[in-house]
């Protein structure tokens, strides 16, 4: 018992290494804000890697820069977690006819890599209101 008590005293004297608290990494993504008088702000981006998680869908978003009638990725990527029922205006995704769909109806087509470009509409609170297929950009 004396040896056990001695080892406890010795252990108490040795300083503990300082605790290293994890630091939160802030996402560099800032949702666009609507211009004065506008209801929504737009982000043009590829949307892919859709994964359903309960009542939500997580997607990868790769913003696009438009130039000379085309679009190129900016190299920045972020993720969004959206309600399954997020409205999606589609054209090519719906077989060539304009249609109003829900995000969860497109999971199989958005699960793969980047193919489909969308205009993502953000409200003044930074929430996604809807996605509109940017069919004019092509595959």
mmCIF file of N, CA and C in Angstrom:
data_model
loop_
_atom_site.group_PDB
_atom_site.id
_atom_site.type_symbol
_atom_site.label_atom_id
_atom_site.label_comp_id
_atom_site.label_asym_id
_atom_site.label_seq_id
_atom_site.Cartn_x
_atom_site.Cartn_y
_atom_site.Cartn_z
ATOM 1 N N UNK A 1 0.833 -1.178 0.000
ATOM 2 C CA UNK A 1 0.000 0.000 0.000
ATOM 3 C C UNK A 1 0.878 1.242 0.000
ATOM 4 N N UNK A 2 1.979 1.208 0.754
ATOM 5 C CA UNK A 2 2.872 2.355 0.817
ATOM 6 C C UNK A 2 3.479 2.637 -0.550
ATOM 7 N N UNK A 3 3.834 1.621 -1.294
ATOM 8 C CA UNK A 3 4.402 1.827 -2.630
ATOM 9 C C UNK A 3 3.364 2.419 -3.572
ATOM 10 N N UNK A 4 2.122 1.953 -3.464
ATOM 11 C CA UNK A 4 1.051 2.496 -4.307
ATOM 12 C C UNK A 4 0.808 3.957 -3.998
ATOM 13 N N UNK A 5 0.808 4.324 -2.701
ATOM 14 C CA UNK A 5 0.608 5.724 -2.317
ATOM 15 C C UNK A 5 1.755 6.585 -2.791
ATOM 16 N N UNK A 6 2.988 6.060 -2.726
ATOM 17 C CA UNK A 6 4.163 6.786 -3.178
ATOM 18 C C UNK A 6 4.104 7.045 -4.679
ATOM 19 N N UNK A 7 3.648 6.063 -5.445
ATOM 20 C CA UNK A 7 3.568 6.261 -6.894
ATOM 21 C C UNK A 7 2.476 7.273 -7.238
ATOM 22 N N UNK A 8 1.423 7.341 -6.454
ATOM 23 C CA UNK A 8 0.388 8.341 -6.686
ATOM 24 C C UNK A 8 0.903 9.740 -6.405
ATOM 25 N N UNK A 9 1.675 9.886 -5.342
ATOM 26 C CA UNK A 9 2.235 11.191 -5.002
ATOM 27 C C UNK A 9 3.198 11.628 -6.089
ATOM 28 N N UNK A 10 4.044 10.704 -6.549
ATOM 29 C CA UNK A 10 5.016 11.025 -7.584
ATOM 30 C C UNK A 10 4.285 11.416 -8.880
ATOM 31 N N UNK A 11 3.229 10.692 -9.230
ATOM 32 C CA UNK A 11 2.476 11.000 -10.443
ATOM 33 C C UNK A 11 1.820 12.368 -10.342
ATOM 34 N N UNK A 12 1.386 12.734 -9.154
ATOM 35 C CA UNK A 12 0.732 14.037 -8.971
ATOM 36 C C UNK A 12 1.727 15.166 -9.132
ATOM 37 N N UNK A 13 2.997 14.928 -8.834
ATOM 38 C CA UNK A 13 4.010 15.982 -8.944
ATOM 39 C C UNK A 13 4.432 16.244 -10.384
ATOM 40 N N UNK A 14 4.369 15.213 -11.243
ATOM 41 C CA UNK A 14 4.773 15.397 -12.631
ATOM 42 C C UNK A 14 3.712 16.243 -13.324
ATOM 43 N N UNK A 15 4.142 17.306 -13.980
ATOM 44 C CA UNK A 15 3.145 18.154 -14.644
ATOM 45 C C UNK A 15 2.494 17.436 -15.823
ATOM 46 N N UNK A 16 1.228 17.644 -15.961
ATOM 47 C CA UNK A 16 0.474 17.082 -17.083
ATOM 48 C C UNK A 16 0.767 17.905 -18.330
ATOM 49 N N UNK A 17 0.826 17.252 -19.464
ATOM 50 C CA UNK A 17 1.009 18.050 -20.689
ATOM 51 C C UNK A 17 -0.227 18.931 -20.898
ATOM 52 N N UNK A 18 -0.040 20.102 -21.451
ATOM 53 C CA UNK A 18 -1.185 20.989 -21.646
ATOM 54 C C UNK A 18 -2.195 20.378 -22.622
ATOM 55 N N UNK A 19 -3.441 20.606 -22.327
ATOM 56 C CA UNK A 19 -4.501 20.104 -23.203
ATOM 57 C C UNK A 19 -4.504 20.904 -24.491
ATOM 58 N N UNK A 20 -4.605 20.204 -25.578
ATOM 59 C CA UNK A 20 -4.661 20.852 -26.876
ATOM 60 C C UNK A 20 -6.111 20.816 -27.331
ATOM 61 N N UNK A 21 -6.724 21.963 -27.358
ATOM 62 C CA UNK A 21 -8.108 22.030 -27.781
ATOM 63 C C UNK A 21 -8.170 22.132 -29.292
ATOM 64 N N UNK A 22 -9.071 21.347 -29.907
ATOM 65 C CA UNK A 22 -9.182 21.452 -31.368
ATOM 66 C C UNK A 22 -9.720 22.824 -31.754
ATOM 67 N N UNK A 23 -9.170 23.350 -32.783
ATOM 68 C CA UNK A 23 -9.649 24.643 -33.261
ATOM 69 C C UNK A 23 -10.577 24.403 -34.439
ATOM 70 N N UNK A 24 -11.658 25.113 -34.450
ATOM 71 C CA UNK A 24 -12.621 24.981 -35.540
ATOM 72 C C UNK A 24 -12.047 25.635 -36.783
ATOM 73 N N UNK A 25 -12.154 24.935 -37.876
ATOM 74 C CA UNK A 25 -11.688 25.479 -39.134
ATOM 75 C C UNK A 25 -12.866 26.165 -39.804
ATOM 76 N N UNK A 26 -12.759 27.440 -39.981
ATOM 77 C CA UNK A 26 -13.846 28.189 -40.596
ATOM 78 C C UNK A 26 -13.866 27.908 -42.094
ATOM 79 N N UNK A 27 -15.052 27.696 -42.592
ATOM 80 C CA UNK A 27 -15.201 27.482 -44.024
ATOM 81 C C UNK A 27 -14.999 28.808 -44.741
ATOM 82 N N UNK A 28 -14.229 28.806 -45.815
ATOM 83 C CA UNK A 28 -14.022 30.059 -46.544
ATOM 84 C C UNK A 28 -15.252 30.464 -47.355
ATOM 85 N N UNK A 29 -16.232 29.561 -47.482
ATOM 86 C CA UNK A 29 -17.420 29.859 -48.270
ATOM 87 C C UNK A 29 -18.344 30.818 -47.528
ATOM 88 N N UNK A 30 -18.732 31.858 -48.209
ATOM 89 C CA UNK A 30 -19.709 32.810 -47.687
ATOM 90 C C UNK A 30 -20.832 32.883 -48.707
ATOM 91 N N UNK A 31 -22.064 32.560 -48.293
ATOM 92 C CA UNK A 31 -23.162 32.594 -49.264
ATOM 93 C C UNK A 31 -23.310 33.990 -49.863
ATOM 94 N N UNK A 32 -23.606 34.066 -51.145
ATOM 95 C CA UNK A 32 -23.799 35.382 -51.757
ATOM 96 C C UNK A 32 -25.043 36.051 -51.176
ATOM 97 N N UNK A 33 -25.028 37.360 -51.138
ATOM 98 C CA UNK A 33 -26.186 38.106 -50.628
ATOM 99 C C UNK A 33 -26.866 38.825 -51.783
ATOM 100 N N UNK A 34 -28.185 38.917 -51.711
ATOM 101 C CA UNK A 34 -28.922 39.588 -52.786
ATOM 102 C C UNK A 34 -28.524 41.063 -52.903
ATOM 103 N N UNK A 35 -28.552 41.569 -54.121
ATOM 104 C CA UNK A 35 -28.298 42.995 -54.362
ATOM 105 C C UNK A 35 -29.467 43.795 -53.789
ATOM 106 N N UNK A 36 -29.269 45.068 -53.502
ATOM 107 C CA UNK A 36 -30.380 45.873 -53.005
ATOM 108 C C UNK A 36 -31.586 45.779 -53.944
ATOM 109 N N UNK A 37 -32.732 45.463 -53.365
ATOM 110 C CA UNK A 37 -33.957 45.336 -54.143
ATOM 111 C C UNK A 37 -34.167 43.965 -54.759
ATOM 112 N N UNK A 38 -33.167 43.087 -54.690
ATOM 113 C CA UNK A 38 -33.294 41.739 -55.254
ATOM 114 C C UNK A 38 -33.716 40.768 -54.156
ATOM 115 N N UNK A 39 -34.482 39.773 -54.542
ATOM 116 C CA UNK A 39 -34.951 38.784 -53.563
ATOM 117 C C UNK A 39 -33.905 37.709 -53.298
ATOM 118 N N UNK A 40 -33.146 37.340 -54.338
ATOM 119 C CA UNK A 40 -32.160 36.264 -54.209
ATOM 120 C C UNK A 40 -30.838 36.655 -54.841
ATOM 121 N N UNK A 41 -29.777 36.000 -54.345
ATOM 122 C CA UNK A 41 -28.463 36.086 -54.967
ATOM 123 C C UNK A 41 -28.191 34.720 -55.585
ATOM 124 N N UNK A 42 -27.347 34.682 -56.584
ATOM 125 C CA UNK A 42 -27.139 33.463 -57.349
ATOM 126 C C UNK A 42 -25.697 33.011 -57.290
ATOM 127 N N UNK A 43 -25.508 31.714 -57.177
ATOM 128 C CA UNK A 43 -24.191 31.092 -57.298
ATOM 129 C C UNK A 43 -24.312 30.073 -58.425
ATOM 130 N N UNK A 44 -23.502 30.209 -59.444
ATOM 131 C CA UNK A 44 -23.487 29.271 -60.561
ATOM 132 C C UNK A 44 -22.461 28.200 -60.229
ATOM 133 N N UNK A 45 -22.884 26.912 -60.238
ATOM 134 C CA UNK A 45 -21.976 25.867 -59.777
ATOM 135 C C UNK A 45 -22.388 24.497 -60.274
ATOM 136 N N UNK A 46 -21.380 23.606 -60.326
ATOM 137 C CA UNK A 46 -21.672 22.189 -60.485
ATOM 138 C C UNK A 46 -22.197 21.701 -59.137
ATOM 139 N N UNK A 47 -23.197 20.825 -59.157
ATOM 140 C CA UNK A 47 -23.730 20.201 -57.946
ATOM 141 C C UNK A 47 -23.647 18.691 -58.166
ATOM 142 N N UNK A 48 -22.974 17.997 -57.252
ATOM 143 C CA UNK A 48 -22.769 16.557 -57.425
ATOM 144 C C UNK A 48 -22.520 15.881 -56.084
ATOM 145 N N UNK A 49 -22.243 14.574 -56.126
ATOM 146 C CA UNK A 49 -22.008 13.750 -54.927
ATOM 147 C C UNK A 49 -23.162 13.858 -53.939
ATOM 148 N N UNK A 50 -24.393 13.844 -54.429
ATOM 149 C CA UNK A 50 -25.575 13.945 -53.568
ATOM 150 C C UNK A 50 -25.719 12.687 -52.727
ATOM 151 N N UNK A 51 -25.904 12.893 -51.424
ATOM 152 C CA UNK A 51 -26.093 11.794 -50.489
ATOM 153 C C UNK A 51 -27.258 12.143 -49.570
ATOM 154 N N UNK A 52 -28.271 11.272 -49.546
ATOM 155 C CA UNK A 52 -29.417 11.486 -48.663
ATOM 156 C C UNK A 52 -29.042 11.101 -47.241
ATOM 157 N N UNK A 53 -29.422 11.964 -46.304
ATOM 158 C CA UNK A 53 -29.179 11.725 -44.876
ATOM 159 C C UNK A 53 -30.452 12.116 -44.139
ATOM 160 N N UNK A 54 -31.369 11.153 -43.943
ATOM 161 C CA UNK A 54 -32.633 11.452 -43.281
ATOM 162 C C UNK A 54 -33.480 12.379 -44.134
ATOM 163 N N UNK A 55 -33.850 13.518 -43.569
ATOM 164 C CA UNK A 55 -34.684 14.495 -44.282
ATOM 165 C C UNK A 55 -33.875 15.482 -45.103
ATOM 166 N N UNK A 56 -32.570 15.272 -45.192
ATOM 167 C CA UNK A 56 -31.709 16.210 -45.907
ATOM 168 C C UNK A 56 -30.899 15.506 -46.987
ATOM 169 N N UNK A 57 -30.307 16.314 -47.835
ATOM 170 C CA UNK A 57 -29.397 15.831 -48.876
ATOM 171 C C UNK A 57 -28.142 16.679 -48.797
ATOM 172 N N UNK A 58 -27.001 16.036 -48.691
ATOM 173 C CA UNK A 58 -25.732 16.762 -48.709
ATOM 174 C C UNK A 58 -25.174 16.692 -50.121
ATOM 175 N N UNK A 59 -24.779 17.837 -50.658
ATOM 176 C CA UNK A 59 -24.218 17.902 -52.006
ATOM 177 C C UNK A 59 -22.896 18.656 -51.985
ATOM 178 N N UNK A 60 -22.049 18.301 -52.936
ATOM 179 C CA UNK A 60 -20.818 19.038 -53.163
ATOM 180 C C UNK A 60 -21.126 20.114 -54.191
ATOM 181 N N UNK A 61 -20.619 21.311 -53.947
ATOM 182 C CA UNK A 61 -20.863 22.447 -54.830
ATOM 183 C C UNK A 61 -19.507 22.987 -55.287
ATOM 184 N N UNK A 62 -19.330 23.055 -56.613
ATOM 185 C CA UNK A 62 -18.098 23.591 -57.186
ATOM 186 C C UNK A 62 -18.459 24.811 -58.034
ATOM 187 N N UNK A 63 -18.239 26.019 -57.491
ATOM 188 C CA UNK A 63 -18.613 27.239 -58.210
ATOM 189 C C UNK A 63 -17.956 27.351 -59.577
ATOM 190 N N UNK A 64 -18.667 28.016 -60.477
ATOM 191 C CA UNK A 64 -18.203 28.231 -61.844
ATOM 192 C C UNK A 64 -18.035 29.713 -62.122
ATOM 193 N N UNK A 65 -17.077 30.012 -62.959
ATOM 194 C CA UNK A 65 -16.849 31.376 -63.446
ATOM 195 C C UNK A 65 -17.234 31.364 -64.923
ATOM 196 N N UNK A 66 -18.094 32.289 -65.313
ATOM 197 C CA UNK A 66 -18.512 32.336 -66.717
ATOM 198 C C UNK A 66 -17.627 33.302 -67.486
ATOM 199 N N UNK A 67 -17.321 32.883 -68.712
ATOM 200 C CA UNK A 67 -16.523 33.723 -69.600
ATOM 201 C C UNK A 67 -16.738 33.252 -71.035
ATOM 202 N N UNK A 68 -16.994 34.178 -71.909
ATOM 203 C CA UNK A 68 -17.147 33.902 -73.343
ATOM 204 C C UNK A 68 -18.126 32.766 -73.636
ATOM 205 N N UNK A 69 -19.284 32.799 -73.000
ATOM 206 C CA UNK A 69 -20.319 31.817 -73.275
ATOM 207 C C UNK A 69 -20.107 30.458 -72.652
ATOM 208 N N UNK A 70 -19.031 30.271 -71.928
ATOM 209 C CA UNK A 70 -18.763 28.994 -71.274
ATOM 210 C C UNK A 70 -18.560 29.190 -69.792
ATOM 211 N N UNK A 71 -18.225 28.135 -69.116
ATOM 212 C CA UNK A 71 -17.988 28.207 -67.677
ATOM 213 C C UNK A 71 -16.817 27.310 -67.306
ATOM 214 N N UNK A 72 -16.016 27.776 -66.354
ATOM 215 C CA UNK A 72 -14.896 26.993 -65.853
ATOM 216 C C UNK A 72 -14.965 26.973 -64.330
ATOM 217 N N UNK A 73 -14.592 25.838 -63.713
ATOM 218 C CA UNK A 73 -14.590 25.761 -62.252
ATOM 219 C C UNK A 73 -13.598 26.748 -61.649
ATOM 220 N N UNK A 74 -13.948 27.302 -60.504
ATOM 221 C CA UNK A 74 -13.071 28.257 -59.823
ATOM 222 C C UNK A 74 -11.990 27.562 -59.009
ATOM 223 N N UNK A 75 -12.171 26.256 -58.761
ATOM 224 C CA UNK A 75 -11.200 25.529 -57.949
ATOM 225 C C UNK A 75 -11.591 25.462 -56.482
ATOM 226 N N UNK A 76 -12.614 26.203 -56.086
ATOM 227 C CA UNK A 76 -13.098 26.166 -54.707
ATOM 228 C C UNK A 76 -14.282 25.205 -54.644
ATOM 229 N N UNK A 77 -14.379 24.474 -53.566
ATOM 230 C CA UNK A 77 -15.466 23.516 -53.391
ATOM 231 C C UNK A 77 -16.019 23.681 -51.984
ATOM 232 N N UNK A 78 -17.340 23.573 -51.853
ATOM 233 C CA UNK A 78 -17.948 23.556 -50.526
ATOM 234 C C UNK A 78 -19.123 22.593 -50.550
ATOM 235 N N UNK A 79 -19.670 22.302 -49.400
ATOM 236 C CA UNK A 79 -20.822 21.409 -49.329
ATOM 237 C C UNK A 79 -22.025 22.168 -48.798
ATOM 238 N N UNK A 80 -23.187 21.714 -49.208
ATOM 239 C CA UNK A 80 -24.449 22.243 -48.706
ATOM 240 C C UNK A 80 -25.286 21.073 -48.217
ATOM 241 N N UNK A 81 -25.995 21.290 -47.136
ATOM 242 C CA UNK A 81 -26.969 20.325 -46.653
ATOM 243 C C UNK A 81 -28.329 20.969 -46.825
ATOM 244 N N UNK A 82 -29.143 20.367 -47.676
ATOM 245 C CA UNK A 82 -30.421 20.947 -48.085
ATOM 246 C C UNK A 82 -31.570 20.016 -47.734
ATOM 247 N N UNK A 83 -32.751 20.572 -47.518
ATOM 248 C CA UNK A 83 -33.923 19.710 -47.326
ATOM 249 C C UNK A 83 -34.166 18.871 -48.583
ATOM 250 N N UNK A 84 -34.647 17.654 -48.402
ATOM 251 C CA UNK A 84 -34.926 16.768 -49.544
ATOM 252 C C UNK A 84 -35.909 17.405 -50.515
ATOM 253 N N UNK A 85 -36.800 18.232 -50.017
ATOM 254 C CA UNK A 85 -37.829 18.846 -50.849
ATOM 255 C C UNK A 85 -37.426 20.153 -51.497
ATOM 256 N N UNK A 86 -36.138 20.498 -51.481
ATOM 257 C CA UNK A 86 -35.686 21.746 -52.107
ATOM 258 C C UNK A 86 -36.149 21.773 -53.565
ATOM 259 N N UNK A 87 -36.822 22.852 -53.984
ATOM 260 C CA UNK A 87 -37.293 22.931 -55.374
ATOM 261 C C UNK A 87 -36.140 23.016 -56.372
ATOM 262 N N UNK A 88 -36.306 22.299 -57.477
ATOM 263 C CA UNK A 88 -35.317 22.297 -58.552
ATOM 264 C C UNK A 88 -36.060 22.518 -59.866
ATOM 265 N N UNK A 89 -35.668 23.579 -60.568
ATOM 266 C CA UNK A 89 -36.202 23.798 -61.916
ATOM 267 C C UNK A 89 -35.263 23.080 -62.874
ATOM 268 N N UNK A 90 -35.803 22.143 -63.629
ATOM 269 C CA UNK A 90 -34.970 21.322 -64.507
ATOM 270 C C UNK A 90 -35.462 21.397 -65.939
ATOM 271 N N UNK A 91 -34.554 21.064 -66.836
ATOM 272 C CA UNK A 91 -34.908 20.968 -68.259
ATOM 273 C C UNK A 91 -34.308 19.695 -68.837
ATOM 274 N N UNK A 92 -32.979 19.653 -68.974
ATOM 275 C CA UNK A 92 -32.350 18.434 -69.498
ATOM 276 C C UNK A 92 -32.470 17.287 -68.509
ATOM 277 N N UNK A 93 -32.389 17.588 -67.219
ATOM 278 C CA UNK A 93 -32.530 16.557 -66.196
ATOM 279 C C UNK A 93 -33.891 15.875 -66.230
ATOM 280 N N UNK A 94 -34.879 16.570 -66.776
ATOM 281 C CA UNK A 94 -36.242 16.016 -66.822
ATOM 282 C C UNK A 94 -36.606 15.562 -68.231
ATOM 283 N N UNK A 95 -35.602 15.240 -69.043
ATOM 284 C CA UNK A 95 -35.862 14.711 -70.370
ATOM 285 C C UNK A 95 -36.071 15.754 -71.451
ATOM 286 N N UNK A 96 -35.655 16.986 -71.205
ATOM 287 C CA UNK A 96 -35.749 18.026 -72.227
ATOM 288 C C UNK A 96 -36.947 18.937 -72.093
ATOM 289 N N UNK A 97 -37.862 18.611 -71.206
ATOM 290 C CA UNK A 97 -39.033 19.461 -70.989
ATOM 291 C C UNK A 97 -38.898 20.189 -69.659
ATOM 292 N N UNK A 98 -39.184 21.484 -69.622
ATOM 293 C CA UNK A 98 -39.114 22.208 -68.348
ATOM 294 C C UNK A 98 -40.020 21.547 -67.309
ATOM 295 N N UNK A 99 -39.485 21.367 -66.102
ATOM 296 C CA UNK A 99 -40.244 20.714 -65.033
ATOM 297 C C UNK A 99 -39.785 21.239 -63.679
ATOM 298 N N UNK A 100 -40.712 21.278 -62.751
ATOM 299 C CA UNK A 100 -40.401 21.594 -61.366
ATOM 300 C C UNK A 100 -40.298 20.283 -60.599
ATOM 301 N N UNK A 101 -39.121 20.015 -60.046
ATOM 302 C CA UNK A 101 -38.857 18.776 -59.325
ATOM 303 C C UNK A 101 -38.440 19.101 -57.900
ATOM 304 N N UNK A 102 -38.224 18.036 -57.130
ATOM 305 C CA UNK A 102 -37.662 18.161 -55.790
ATOM 306 C C UNK A 102 -36.267 17.552 -55.823
ATOM 307 N N UNK A 103 -35.395 18.051 -54.964
ATOM 308 C CA UNK A 103 -34.017 17.568 -54.939
ATOM 309 C C UNK A 103 -33.954 16.053 -54.762
ATOM 310 N N UNK A 104 -34.797 15.489 -53.918
ATOM 311 C CA UNK A 104 -34.722 14.044 -53.692
ATOM 312 C C UNK A 104 -35.129 13.226 -54.907
ATOM 313 N N UNK A 105 -35.770 13.824 -55.898
ATOM 314 C CA UNK A 105 -36.106 13.122 -57.136
ATOM 315 C C UNK A 105 -34.896 12.997 -58.062
ATOM 316 N N UNK A 106 -33.837 13.725 -57.767
ATOM 317 C CA UNK A 106 -32.657 13.759 -58.637
ATOM 318 C C UNK A 106 -31.428 13.105 -58.017
ATOM 319 N N UNK A 107 -31.601 12.435 -56.883
ATOM 320 C CA UNK A 107 -30.452 11.867 -56.174
ATOM 321 C C UNK A 107 -29.608 10.960 -57.055
ATOM 322 N N UNK A 108 -30.242 10.079 -57.823
ATOM 323 C CA UNK A 108 -29.466 9.145 -58.645
ATOM 324 C C UNK A 108 -28.639 9.872 -59.699
ATOM 325 N N UNK A 109 -29.154 10.947 -60.268
ATOM 326 C CA UNK A 109 -28.416 11.672 -61.306
ATOM 327 C C UNK A 109 -27.354 12.609 -60.732
ATOM 328 N N UNK A 110 -27.560 13.051 -59.488
ATOM 329 C CA UNK A 110 -26.591 13.962 -58.863
ATOM 330 C C UNK A 110 -25.603 13.237 -57.950
ATOM 331 N N UNK A 111 -25.691 11.914 -57.865
ATOM 332 C CA UNK A 111 -24.805 11.149 -56.988
ATOM 333 C C UNK A 111 -23.410 10.993 -57.569
ATOM 334 N N UNK A 112 -23.275 11.086 -58.876
ATOM 335 C CA UNK A 112 -21.979 10.896 -59.533
ATOM 336 C C UNK A 112 -21.173 12.197 -59.497
ATOM 337 N N UNK A 113 -20.103 12.213 -60.240
ATOM 338 C CA UNK A 113 -19.231 13.377 -60.323
ATOM 339 C C UNK A 113 -19.888 14.548 -61.009
ATOM 340 N N UNK A 114 -19.134 15.611 -61.163
ATOM 341 C CA UNK A 114 -19.700 16.848 -61.700
ATOM 342 C C UNK A 114 -20.135 16.697 -63.150
ATOM 343 N N UNK A 115 -21.401 16.939 -63.382
ATOM 344 C CA UNK A 115 -21.956 16.900 -64.718
ATOM 345 C C UNK A 115 -23.011 17.980 -64.887
ATOM 346 N N UNK A 116 -23.765 18.228 -63.836
ATOM 347 C CA UNK A 116 -24.911 19.122 -63.915
ATOM 348 C C UNK A 116 -24.617 20.458 -63.238
ATOM 349 N N UNK A 117 -24.815 21.529 -63.974
ATOM 350 C CA UNK A 117 -24.594 22.877 -63.446
ATOM 351 C C UNK A 117 -25.933 23.486 -63.053
ATOM 352 N N UNK A 118 -25.913 24.255 -61.975
ATOM 353 C CA UNK A 118 -27.123 24.894 -61.460
ATOM 354 C C UNK A 118 -26.837 26.334 -61.071
ATOM 355 N N UNK A 119 -27.881 27.138 -61.138
ATOM 356 C CA UNK A 119 -27.876 28.450 -60.498
ATOM 357 C C UNK A 119 -28.535 28.210 -59.147
ATOM 358 N N UNK A 120 -27.797 28.438 -58.072
ATOM 359 C CA UNK A 120 -28.306 28.211 -56.718
ATOM 360 C C UNK A 120 -28.763 29.560 -56.180
ATOM 361 N N UNK A 121 -30.031 29.646 -55.792
ATOM 362 C CA UNK A 121 -30.607 30.901 -55.303
ATOM 363 C C UNK A 121 -30.545 30.960 -53.781
ATOM 364 N N UNK A 122 -29.858 31.990 -53.259
ATOM 365 C CA UNK A 122 -29.724 32.216 -51.821
ATOM 366 C C UNK A 122 -30.573 33.414 -51.423
ATOM 367 N N UNK A 123 -31.251 33.303 -50.262
ATOM 368 C CA UNK A 123 -32.007 34.449 -49.768
ATOM 369 C C UNK A 123 -31.090 35.337 -48.919
ATOM 370 N N UNK A 124 -31.639 36.396 -48.357
ATOM 371 C CA UNK A 124 -30.859 37.343 -47.571
ATOM 372 C C UNK A 124 -30.283 36.767 -46.295
ATOM 373 N N UNK A 125 -30.783 35.606 -45.857
ATOM 374 C CA UNK A 125 -30.279 34.935 -44.653
ATOM 375 C C UNK A 125 -29.197 33.910 -44.994
ATOM 376 N N UNK A 126 -28.867 33.766 -46.276
ATOM 377 C CA UNK A 126 -27.864 32.794 -46.697
ATOM 378 C C UNK A 126 -28.418 31.397 -46.892
ATOM 379 N N UNK A 127 -29.751 31.247 -46.870
ATOM 380 C CA UNK A 127 -30.375 29.937 -47.079
ATOM 381 C C UNK A 127 -30.638 29.722 -48.561
ATOM 382 N N UNK A 128 -30.557 28.466 -48.980
ATOM 383 C CA UNK A 128 -30.849 28.118 -50.367
ATOM 384 C C UNK A 128 -32.361 28.055 -50.547
ATOM 385 N N UNK A 129 -32.854 28.797 -51.519
ATOM 386 C CA UNK A 129 -34.286 28.797 -51.824
ATOM 387 C C UNK A 129 -34.603 27.754 -52.879
ATOM 388 N N UNK A 130 -33.772 27.675 -53.916
ATOM 389 C CA UNK A 130 -34.020 26.718 -54.992
ATOM 390 C C UNK A 130 -32.762 26.537 -55.828
ATOM 391 N N UNK A 131 -32.825 25.537 -56.703
ATOM 392 C CA UNK A 131 -31.778 25.301 -57.691
ATOM 393 C C UNK A 131 -32.434 25.369 -59.055
ATOM 394 N N UNK A 132 -31.742 26.000 -59.984
ATOM 395 C CA UNK A 132 -32.244 26.082 -61.363
ATOM 396 C C UNK A 132 -31.181 25.513 -62.280
ATOM 397 N N UNK A 133 -31.532 24.490 -63.025
ATOM 398 C CA UNK A 133 -30.570 23.855 -63.908
ATOM 399 C C UNK A 133 -30.043 24.874 -64.920
ATOM 400 N N UNK A 134 -28.722 24.965 -65.026
ATOM 401 C CA UNK A 134 -28.084 25.872 -65.981
ATOM 402 C C UNK A 134 -27.870 25.102 -67.282
ATOM 403 N N UNK A 135 -28.959 24.716 -67.904
ATOM 404 C CA UNK A 135 -28.935 23.873 -69.099
ATOM 405 C C UNK A 135 -28.180 24.538 -70.255
ATOM 406 N N UNK A 136 -28.101 25.845 -70.249
ATOM 407 C CA UNK A 136 -27.444 26.564 -71.344
ATOM 408 C C UNK A 136 -25.921 26.353 -71.351
ATOM 409 N N UNK A 137 -25.360 25.810 -70.280
ATOM 410 C CA UNK A 137 -23.915 25.601 -70.219
ATOM 411 C C UNK A 137 -23.477 24.291 -70.843
ATOM 412 N N UNK A 138 -24.393 23.360 -71.032
ATOM 413 C CA UNK A 138 -24.024 22.057 -71.597
ATOM 414 C C UNK A 138 -23.392 21.187 -70.544
ATOM 415 N N UNK A 139 -22.988 19.980 -70.962
ATOM 416 C CA UNK A 139 -22.363 19.036 -70.020
ATOM 417 C C UNK A 139 -20.959 19.438 -69.700
#
